[in-house]
């Protein structure tokens, strides 16, 4: 298909008008055809893999200590023994998770045992189940496919391969379990410091995810911490973006950047995950830089970026340049903006995640999502077939039903994070 040049992103921010080309409701005839072709490939793949689950390996996004040991928090004697056997590790800030901190402080929270969606086994996930779970990060399942089509210049075959890779990664790395555990499984020092925080809105009203690079020192964290933290931060950003146009702005704050903060492993992990699993999730990536050390690093980082992501990446050397993307009222004061809000991390409590204990309500909400998936699948099949019985409004309603069901299930399948708890 013929691919036109994308609209200018900087002009979009200047006009404070979102770019909607290639999104649901804003497709050309060729783009809609590409979407249909991609759905055919995806639905066929779901059927062909129905009896071949994907094994959970956690080889890239490593599980926390308890999970890796196969111990659930509702096994108090096993938990107590594990903590006794691993005292030196769980008291070391390089390894200590938020859950470790709570346990050692005598707050023995006991959530319900983790159960994957749609009857999957904790040790494996089916491609189809994981695919539909990934779609819940969007207001319409079409949007999930369109992010990959836009990221691959509408090449259906390449977009399909990237979706298969992304969904397989989500399944094998148990991203659903990662979000079930939430902050409990994250490094306590990184959470307290606020290495990655969500604060403010950009000029297009997208949420802003700030990576405060000066707070990251590679030698102060344990093995596997950065991958788990990066995956969690990106999934959290996607959840926040769901209600705000399904995009966020990624802002790297290099204020106070020093030699100790040079950590190419962390940056490459973020870049790789964005390229492969969260394409088009960020409207823009902005580096707020006032350090000469950054020049050499940027040459390396830019080589890792997907070409389309690279075109959406910018350097701002001062607040005036940064204000082209984020109004000063939404820029934190320690970056030179007017936003006085200061980050503070409060340890989660049992009340924060009470719905996760409500097994019956979860069952009803999960059944509602199953029915919504079936309805959308059916309407999509009719749409793809070109049958005269196709009713565009019916498919729109099926997508809305899916979105409502996904939001209805959300409180029962993941822990709330700091931004959500503070907004109560």
CSV table of C-alpha atoms in Angstrom, one decimal:
chain,number,residue,atom,x,y,z
A,1,UNK,CA,0.0,0.0,0.0
A,2,UNK,CA,1.1,3.6,-0.5
A,3,UNK,CA,2.3,5.2,2.7
A,4,UNK,CA,2.1,9.0,3.0
A,5,UNK,CA,4.5,11.0,5.2
A,6,UNK,CA,3.3,11.2,8.8
A,7,UNK,CA,2.1,14.6,10.1
A,8,UNK,CA,4.8,16.7,11.7
A,9,UNK,CA,4.8,16.0,15.5
A,10,UNK,CA,6.3,19.3,16.6
A,11,UNK,CA,3.7,21.2,14.6
A,12,UNK,CA,1.0,19.0,16.4
A,13,UNK,CA,2.3,20.1,19.8
A,14,UNK,CA,2.5,23.7,18.7
A,15,UNK,CA,-1.1,23.6,17.6
A,16,UNK,CA,-2.0,21.4,20.6
A,17,UNK,CA,-3.9,19.1,18.2
A,18,UNK,CA,-3.4,15.4,18.4
A,19,UNK,CA,-2.4,13.4,15.4
A,20,UNK,CA,-5.3,11.0,14.7
A,21,UNK,CA,-4.3,9.7,11.2
A,22,UNK,CA,-4.3,5.9,11.3
A,23,UNK,CA,-6.3,5.5,14.4
A,24,UNK,CA,-9.8,4.0,14.9
A,25,UNK,CA,-12.3,6.1,13.0
A,26,UNK,CA,-9.6,7.8,11.0
A,27,UNK,CA,-8.5,5.1,8.5
A,28,UNK,CA,-8.1,5.4,4.7
A,29,UNK,CA,-9.5,2.6,2.6
A,30,UNK,CA,-6.0,1.1,2.2
A,31,UNK,CA,-5.4,1.3,6.0
A,32,UNK,CA,-8.7,-0.4,6.7
A,33,UNK,CA,-7.8,-3.2,4.3
A,34,UNK,CA,-4.5,-3.7,6.0
A,35,UNK,CA,-6.3,-3.9,9.4
A,36,UNK,CA,-8.6,-6.6,8.0
A,37,UNK,CA,-5.7,-8.6,6.6
A,38,UNK,CA,-3.9,-8.4,10.0
A,39,UNK,CA,-7.0,-9.5,11.8
A,40,UNK,CA,-7.2,-12.6,9.5
A,41,UNK,CA,-3.7,-13.5,10.4
A,42,UNK,CA,-4.2,-12.9,14.1
A,43,UNK,CA,-7.4,-14.9,14.4
A,44,UNK,CA,-5.9,-17.7,12.3
A,45,UNK,CA,-2.9,-17.8,14.6
A,46,UNK,CA,-5.1,-17.9,17.7
A,47,UNK,CA,-6.9,-21.0,16.3
A,48,UNK,CA,-3.7,-22.7,15.3
A,49,UNK,CA,-2.1,-22.3,18.7
A,50,UNK,CA,-5.1,-23.1,20.8
A,51,UNK,CA,-3.6,-26.4,22.0
A,52,UNK,CA,0.0,-25.2,22.3
A,53,UNK,CA,0.4,-23.0,25.4
A,54,UNK,CA,3.5,-20.8,25.8
A,55,UNK,CA,5.7,-21.7,28.8
A,56,UNK,CA,6.4,-19.1,31.4
A,57,UNK,CA,10.2,-18.7,31.6
A,58,UNK,CA,10.8,-15.3,33.2
A,59,UNK,CA,14.2,-15.4,31.5
A,60,UNK,CA,14.1,-11.7,30.6
A,61,UNK,CA,11.7,-10.2,33.2
A,62,UNK,CA,12.8,-12.1,36.3
A,63,UNK,CA,10.4,-12.9,39.0
A,64,UNK,CA,10.9,-11.7,42.6
A,65,UNK,CA,12.4,-14.1,45.1
A,66,UNK,CA,9.2,-15.6,46.5
A,67,UNK,CA,7.7,-16.1,43.1
A,68,UNK,CA,10.9,-17.7,41.7
A,69,UNK,CA,10.8,-20.1,44.7
A,70,UNK,CA,7.2,-21.0,43.9
A,71,UNK,CA,5.9,-19.7,47.2
A,72,UNK,CA,2.6,-17.8,47.4
A,73,UNK,CA,1.9,-15.2,50.1
A,74,UNK,CA,-1.1,-17.2,51.3
A,75,UNK,CA,1.4,-19.9,52.5
A,76,UNK,CA,2.5,-18.2,55.8
A,77,UNK,CA,4.8,-21.0,57.0
A,78,UNK,CA,6.6,-21.3,53.7
A,79,UNK,CA,6.9,-17.5,53.5
A,80,UNK,CA,8.3,-17.3,57.0
A,81,UNK,CA,10.9,-20.0,56.2
A,82,UNK,CA,11.9,-18.4,53.0
A,83,UNK,CA,12.5,-15.1,54.7
A,84,UNK,CA,14.5,-16.8,57.4
A,85,UNK,CA,16.6,-18.5,54.8
A,86,UNK,CA,17.2,-15.3,52.8
A,87,UNK,CA,17.6,-12.7,55.5
A,88,UNK,CA,20.8,-11.3,54.1
A,89,UNK,CA,19.2,-10.8,50.6
A,90,UNK,CA,15.9,-9.3,51.7
A,91,UNK,CA,17.6,-6.7,54.0
A,92,UNK,CA,20.0,-5.6,51.2
A,93,UNK,CA,18.7,-2.5,49.4
A,94,UNK,CA,20.1,-3.8,46.1
A,95,UNK,CA,17.6,-6.7,46.3
A,96,UNK,CA,14.9,-5.7,48.8
A,97,UNK,CA,11.4,-5.4,47.3
A,98,UNK,CA,8.5,-3.5,48.6
A,99,UNK,CA,6.9,-6.8,49.7
A,100,UNK,CA,10.1,-7.6,51.6
A,101,UNK,CA,10.0,-4.2,53.3
A,102,UNK,CA,6.4,-4.7,54.3
A,103,UNK,CA,7.0,-8.2,55.6
A,104,UNK,CA,10.0,-7.2,57.6
A,105,UNK,CA,8.0,-4.4,59.1
A,106,UNK,CA,5.4,-6.9,60.3
A,107,UNK,CA,2.8,-6.1,57.7
A,108,UNK,CA,2.0,-9.6,56.4
A,109,UNK,CA,-0.4,-8.8,53.7
A,110,UNK,CA,-2.1,-11.9,52.3
A,111,UNK,CA,-3.6,-11.4,48.8
A,112,UNK,CA,-5.5,-14.1,47.0
A,113,UNK,CA,-3.4,-16.6,45.1
A,114,UNK,CA,-2.6,-15.4,41.5
A,115,UNK,CA,-4.8,-17.0,38.8
A,116,UNK,CA,-4.2,-16.2,35.1
A,117,UNK,CA,-7.3,-15.2,33.0
A,118,UNK,CA,-9.5,-17.6,31.1
A,119,UNK,CA,-8.3,-20.7,33.0
A,120,UNK,CA,-4.6,-20.7,31.9
A,121,UNK,CA,-2.2,-22.5,34.1
A,122,UNK,CA,0.2,-20.4,36.2
A,123,UNK,CA,3.1,-22.0,34.4
A,124,UNK,CA,1.9,-21.3,30.9
A,125,UNK,CA,-0.3,-19.0,28.8
A,126,UNK,CA,-2.2,-19.5,25.6
A,127,UNK,CA,-1.5,-17.0,22.8
A,128,UNK,CA,-5.1,-16.1,22.3
A,129,UNK,CA,-5.7,-15.4,26.0
A,130,UNK,CA,-2.6,-13.3,26.3
A,131,UNK,CA,-3.5,-11.4,23.1
A,132,UNK,CA,-7.0,-10.4,24.3
A,133,UNK,CA,-5.4,-9.4,27.7
A,134,UNK,CA,-3.0,-7.1,25.8
A,135,UNK,CA,-6.0,-5.6,24.0
A,136,UNK,CA,-7.5,-4.5,27.3
A,137,UNK,CA,-4.8,-1.8,27.4
A,138,UNK,CA,-6.8,-0.1,24.6
A,139,UNK,CA,-10.3,1.2,24.3
A,140,UNK,CA,-10.8,-0.9,21.2
A,141,UNK,CA,-9.0,-4.1,20.1
A,142,UNK,CA,-8.5,-2.6,16.7
A,143,UNK,CA,-6.2,0.0,18.4
A,144,UNK,CA,-3.8,-2.7,19.5
A,145,UNK,CA,-3.3,-3.9,16.0
A,146,UNK,CA,-3.1,-0.4,14.6
A,147,UNK,CA,-0.2,0.5,16.9
A,148,UNK,CA,1.8,-2.2,15.2
A,149,UNK,CA,0.6,-1.3,11.7
A,150,UNK,CA,1.6,2.4,12.2
A,151,UNK,CA,5.0,1.3,13.7
A,152,UNK,CA,5.7,-0.8,10.6
A,153,UNK,CA,4.5,1.6,8.0
A,154,UNK,CA,1.4,-0.5,7.4
A,155,UNK,CA,3.4,-3.7,6.4
A,156,UNK,CA,0.9,-6.4,7.4
A,157,UNK,CA,3.4,-9.2,7.5
A,158,UNK,CA,5.9,-7.4,9.6
A,159,UNK,CA,3.2,-6.1,11.9
A,160,UNK,CA,1.9,-9.6,12.4
A,161,UNK,CA,5.4,-11.0,13.2
A,162,UNK,CA,5.9,-8.2,15.7
A,163,UNK,CA,2.5,-8.8,17.4
A,164,UNK,CA,3.3,-12.6,17.7
A,165,UNK,CA,6.7,-11.7,19.2
A,166,UNK,CA,5.1,-9.2,21.6
A,167,UNK,CA,2.3,-11.4,22.8
A,168,UNK,CA,4.7,-14.4,23.2
A,169,UNK,CA,7.0,-12.2,25.2
A,170,UNK,CA,4.1,-11.0,27.5
A,171,UNK,CA,3.1,-14.7,28.0
A,172,UNK,CA,6.6,-16.1,28.6
A,173,UNK,CA,7.5,-13.2,31.0
A,174,UNK,CA,4.2,-13.4,32.9
A,175,UNK,CA,3.4,-9.7,32.6
A,176,UNK,CA,-0.1,-10.5,34.1
A,177,UNK,CA,1.6,-11.8,37.2
A,178,UNK,CA,3.9,-8.8,37.3
A,179,UNK,CA,0.9,-6.5,37.4
A,180,UNK,CA,-0.9,-8.7,39.9
A,181,UNK,CA,2.0,-8.3,42.3
A,182,UNK,CA,2.4,-4.6,41.4
A,183,UNK,CA,4.7,-2.6,43.6
A,184,UNK,CA,5.1,-5.5,46.0
A,185,UNK,CA,7.6,-7.1,43.6
A,186,UNK,CA,9.5,-4.0,42.8
A,187,UNK,CA,12.8,-2.8,44.3
A,188,UNK,CA,11.9,-0.8,47.3
A,189,UNK,CA,14.8,1.7,46.9
A,190,UNK,CA,13.8,2.5,43.3
A,191,UNK,CA,10.1,3.0,44.3
A,192,UNK,CA,11.0,5.2,47.3
A,193,UNK,CA,13.4,7.3,45.2
A,194,UNK,CA,10.9,7.6,42.3
A,195,UNK,CA,13.2,6.6,39.4
A,196,UNK,CA,10.1,6.5,37.0
A,197,UNK,CA,7.2,8.6,38.0
A,198,UNK,CA,4.0,9.7,36.3
A,199,UNK,CA,3.3,13.4,36.8
A,200,UNK,CA,1.4,16.0,34.8
A,201,UNK,CA,0.1,16.2,31.2
A,202,UNK,CA,1.8,17.3,28.1
A,203,UNK,CA,0.4,19.9,25.7
A,204,UNK,CA,-1.7,17.2,24.0
A,205,UNK,CA,-3.1,16.1,27.4
A,206,UNK,CA,-1.2,12.9,27.4
A,207,UNK,CA,0.2,11.7,30.7
A,208,UNK,CA,3.9,12.3,31.2
A,209,UNK,CA,6.2,9.5,32.4
A,210,UNK,CA,9.4,11.0,33.9
A,211,UNK,CA,12.6,9.0,34.2
A,212,UNK,CA,14.8,10.8,36.7
A,213,UNK,CA,18.1,9.5,35.5
A,214,UNK,CA,20.2,10.9,38.4
A,215,UNK,CA,18.5,8.5,40.7
A,216,UNK,CA,19.7,5.4,38.8
A,217,UNK,CA,23.0,3.9,39.9
A,218,UNK,CA,23.7,0.5,38.4
A,219,UNK,CA,25.8,-0.8,41.2
A,220,UNK,CA,23.1,-0.1,43.7
A,221,UNK,CA,20.6,-2.7,42.3
A,222,UNK,CA,20.5,-6.5,42.2
A,223,UNK,CA,20.5,-8.7,39.1
A,224,UNK,CA,17.2,-8.7,37.3
A,225,UNK,CA,15.9,-5.6,39.0
A,226,UNK,CA,16.1,-3.3,36.0
A,227,UNK,CA,14.2,-5.6,33.6
A,228,UNK,CA,11.4,-6.1,36.1
A,229,UNK,CA,11.2,-2.4,36.9
A,230,UNK,CA,11.2,-1.3,33.3
A,231,UNK,CA,8.5,-3.7,32.3
A,232,UNK,CA,6.4,-2.6,35.2
A,233,UNK,CA,6.9,1.1,34.5
A,234,UNK,CA,5.9,0.7,30.8
A,235,UNK,CA,2.9,-1.3,31.6
A,236,UNK,CA,1.8,1.2,34.2
A,237,UNK,CA,2.3,4.0,31.7
A,238,UNK,CA,0.1,2.1,29.2
A,239,UNK,CA,-2.6,1.7,31.8
A,240,UNK,CA,-2.6,5.4,32.6
A,241,UNK,CA,-2.6,6.3,28.9
A,242,UNK,CA,-5.7,4.1,28.2
A,243,UNK,CA,-8.0,6.9,29.4
A,244,UNK,CA,-6.1,9.7,27.7
A,245,UNK,CA,-5.8,8.9,24.0
A,246,UNK,CA,-3.8,5.7,24.6
A,247,UNK,CA,-0.5,7.5,24.5
A,248,UNK,CA,1.9,9.1,27.0
A,249,UNK,CA,5.0,11.3,26.7
A,250,UNK,CA,8.3,9.8,27.9
A,251,UNK,CA,10.5,12.4,29.5
A,252,UNK,CA,14.1,11.6,30.5
A,253,UNK,CA,15.3,14.1,33.1
A,254,UNK,CA,19.1,14.3,33.0
A,255,UNK,CA,19.2,17.1,35.6
A,256,UNK,CA,22.2,16.4,37.9
A,257,UNK,CA,23.4,13.6,35.6
A,258,UNK,CA,26.9,12.2,36.6
A,259,UNK,CA,29.2,9.5,35.6
A,260,UNK,CA,27.6,7.1,38.2
A,261,UNK,CA,24.4,7.5,36.3
A,262,UNK,CA,25.7,6.1,33.0
A,263,UNK,CA,23.7,2.9,32.7
A,264,UNK,CA,23.3,1.8,29.2
A,265,UNK,CA,21.7,-1.5,30.3
A,266,UNK,CA,18.7,0.3,31.8
A,267,UNK,CA,18.2,2.6,28.8
A,268,UNK,CA,18.6,-0.2,26.3
A,269,UNK,CA,16.1,-2.3,28.3
A,270,UNK,CA,13.5,0.5,28.1
A,271,UNK,CA,14.2,1.2,24.4
A,272,UNK,CA,14.0,-2.5,23.5
A,273,UNK,CA,10.7,-3.0,25.3
A,274,UNK,CA,9.3,0.1,23.7
A,275,UNK,CA,10.4,-0.9,20.2
A,276,UNK,CA,9.1,-4.5,20.5
A,277,UNK,CA,6.2,-4.4,22.8
A,278,UNK,CA,4.9,-0.9,23.3
A,279,UNK,CA,5.1,0.7,19.8
A,280,UNK,CA,3.4,4.0,19.4
A,281,UNK,CA,2.6,4.0,23.1
A,282,UNK,CA,4.6,7.3,23.5
A,283,UNK,CA,3.6,10.3,21.6
A,284,UNK,CA,7.1,11.8,22.0
A,285,UNK,CA,10.3,10.9,23.8
A,286,UNK,CA,12.0,14.0,25.2
A,287,UNK,CA,15.5,14.1,26.7
A,288,UNK,CA,15.8,17.1,29.1
A,289,UNK,CA,19.6,17.5,29.0
A,290,UNK,CA,22.0,20.0,30.6
A,291,UNK,CA,25.0,17.7,30.8
A,292,UNK,CA,27.9,17.3,28.4
A,293,UNK,CA,28.1,13.6,29.3
A,294,UNK,CA,24.9,13.0,27.4
A,295,UNK,CA,26.4,13.7,23.9
A,296,UNK,CA,28.3,10.4,23.6
A,297,UNK,CA,25.5,8.4,25.2
A,298,UNK,CA,22.9,9.8,22.8
A,299,UNK,CA,24.8,8.6,19.7
A,300,UNK,CA,24.6,5.1,21.2
A,301,UNK,CA,21.0,5.3,22.3
A,302,UNK,CA,19.8,6.6,19.0
A,303,UNK,CA,21.3,3.6,17.2
A,304,UNK,CA,19.0,1.4,19.3
A,305,UNK,CA,15.8,3.3,18.5
A,306,UNK,CA,13.3,2.0,16.0
A,307,UNK,CA,13.4,4.5,13.0
A,308,UNK,CA,9.9,5.7,13.7
A,309,UNK,CA,10.6,6.1,17.4
A,310,UNK,CA,13.7,8.0,16.5
A,311,UNK,CA,11.7,10.5,14.5
A,312,UNK,CA,9.6,11.1,17.6
A,313,UNK,CA,12.6,11.7,19.9
A,314,UNK,CA,13.8,15.2,20.8
A,315,UNK,CA,16.4,17.0,23.0
A,316,UNK,CA,15.4,19.9,25.1
A,317,UNK,CA,18.3,21.8,26.7
A,318,UNK,CA,16.3,24.1,28.9
A,319,UNK,CA,12.7,24.7,30.2
A,320,UNK,CA,11.9,26.9,27.3
A,321,UNK,CA,12.6,24.1,24.8
A,322,UNK,CA,10.9,21.6,27.0
A,323,UNK,CA,7.8,23.8,27.1
A,324,UNK,CA,7.2,23.1,23.4
A,325,UNK,CA,6.0,19.7,24.6
A,326,UNK,CA,4.9,20.3,28.2
A,327,UNK,CA,3.5,23.5,29.7
A,328,UNK,CA,5.7,24.9,32.5
A,329,UNK,CA,2.7,24.5,34.9
A,330,UNK,CA,3.1,20.7,34.3
A,331,UNK,CA,6.9,20.6,34.7
A,332,UNK,CA,8.2,19.8,38.2
A,333,UNK,CA,9.9,22.6,40.0
A,334,UNK,CA,13.2,20.7,40.3
A,335,UNK,CA,13.4,20.8,36.5
A,336,UNK,CA,12.7,24.5,36.5
A,337,UNK,CA,8.9,24.3,36.0
A,338,UNK,CA,6.1,25.6,38.2
A,339,UNK,CA,4.6,22.3,39.4
A,340,UNK,CA,5.3,22.2,43.1
A,341,UNK,CA,4.1,18.6,43.5
A,342,UNK,CA,6.8,16.4,45.2
A,343,UNK,CA,6.9,12.7,44.7
A,344,UNK,CA,6.4,10.5,47.8
A,345,UNK,CA,6.0,6.8,47.9
A,346,UNK,CA,3.6,5.4,50.4
A,347,UNK,CA,3.7,1.7,51.1
A,348,UNK,CA,0.5,-0.1,49.8
A,349,UNK,CA,-2.0,-1.5,52.3
A,350,UNK,CA,-4.4,-4.4,52.3
A,351,UNK,CA,-7.3,-2.0,51.7
A,352,UNK,CA,-5.7,-0.7,48.5
A,353,UNK,CA,-6.3,-4.0,46.7
A,354,UNK,CA,-9.3,-5.4,48.5
A,355,UNK,CA,-11.1,-6.3,45.2
A,356,UNK,CA,-8.4,-8.8,44.4
A,357,UNK,CA,-9.7,-10.9,47.3
A,358,UNK,CA,-13.3,-10.9,45.9
A,359,UNK,CA,-13.2,-14.2,44.0
A,360,UNK,CA,-16.9,-14.2,43.1
A,361,UNK,CA,-16.9,-10.7,41.7
A,362,UNK,CA,-13.9,-11.5,39.7
A,363,UNK,CA,-15.5,-14.6,38.2
A,364,UNK,CA,-18.5,-12.5,37.0
A,365,UNK,CA,-16.3,-9.8,35.6
A,366,UNK,CA,-14.1,-12.4,33.8
A,367,UNK,CA,-17.2,-14.1,32.4
A,368,UNK,CA,-18.3,-10.6,31.1
A,369,UNK,CA,-15.0,-10.2,29.3
A,370,UNK,CA,-15.2,-13.7,27.8
A,371,UNK,CA,-18.6,-12.8,26.4
A,372,UNK,CA,-17.3,-9.5,25.1
A,373,UNK,CA,-14.4,-11.2,23.4
A,374,UNK,CA,-16.8,-13.7,21.7
A,375,UNK,CA,-19.0,-10.9,20.5
A,376,UNK,CA,-16.2,-8.8,19.1
A,377,UNK,CA,-14.7,-11.9,17.5
A,378,UNK,CA,-18.0,-12.7,15.8
A,379,UNK,CA,-18.5,-9.1,14.5
A,380,UNK,CA,-15.0,-9.0,13.3
A,381,UNK,CA,-15.5,-12.2,11.3
A,382,UNK,CA,-18.5,-10.7,9.6
A,383,UNK,CA,-16.6,-7.5,8.8
A,384,UNK,CA,-13.7,-9.4,7.4
A,385,UNK,CA,-15.9,-11.6,5.2
A,386,UNK,CA,-17.5,-8.6,3.5
A,387,UNK,CA,-20.9,-10.2,4.0
A,388,UNK,CA,-23.9,-8.1,3.2
A,389,UNK,CA,-25.1,-8.7,6.7
A,390,UNK,CA,-22.3,-6.6,8.2
A,391,UNK,CA,-23.4,-3.8,10.4
A,392,UNK,CA,-20.7,-1.3,11.3
A,393,UNK,CA,-22.6,-0.1,14.3
A,394,UNK,CA,-22.8,-3.6,15.7
A,395,UNK,CA,-19.0,-3.9,15.6
A,396,UNK,CA,-18.6,-0.5,17.2
A,397,UNK,CA,-21.0,-1.6,20.0
A,398,UNK,CA,-19.0,-4.9,20.4
A,399,UNK,CA,-15.8,-2.9,20.8
A,400,UNK,CA,-17.4,-0.6,23.4
A,401,UNK,CA,-18.7,-3.7,25.2
A,402,UNK,CA,-15.2,-5.1,25.2
A,403,UNK,CA,-13.8,-1.9,26.7
A,404,UNK,CA,-16.4,-1.8,29.4
A,405,UNK,CA,-15.8,-5.4,30.4
A,406,UNK,CA,-12.0,-4.8,30.5
A,407,UNK,CA,-12.4,-1.9,32.8
A,408,UNK,CA,-14.9,-3.8,34.9
A,409,UNK,CA,-12.4,-6.7,35.4
A,410,UNK,CA,-9.3,-4.5,36.0
A,411,UNK,CA,-9.7,-4.0,39.8
A,412,UNK,CA,-9.7,-7.8,40.4
A,413,UNK,CA,-6.6,-8.7,38.4
A,414,UNK,CA,-3.9,-6.2,39.4
A,415,UNK,CA,-2.6,-4.2,42.3
A,416,UNK,CA,-3.1,-0.4,42.3
A,417,UNK,CA,0.0,1.7,41.9
A,418,UNK,CA,1.0,4.9,43.6
A,419,UNK,CA,-0.6,7.3,41.2
A,420,UNK,CA,-3.9,5.5,41.5
A,421,UNK,CA,-3.8,5.3,45.3
A,422,UNK,CA,-3.0,9.0,45.6
A,423,UNK,CA,-5.9,9.9,43.4
A,424,UNK,CA,-8.5,8.3,45.6
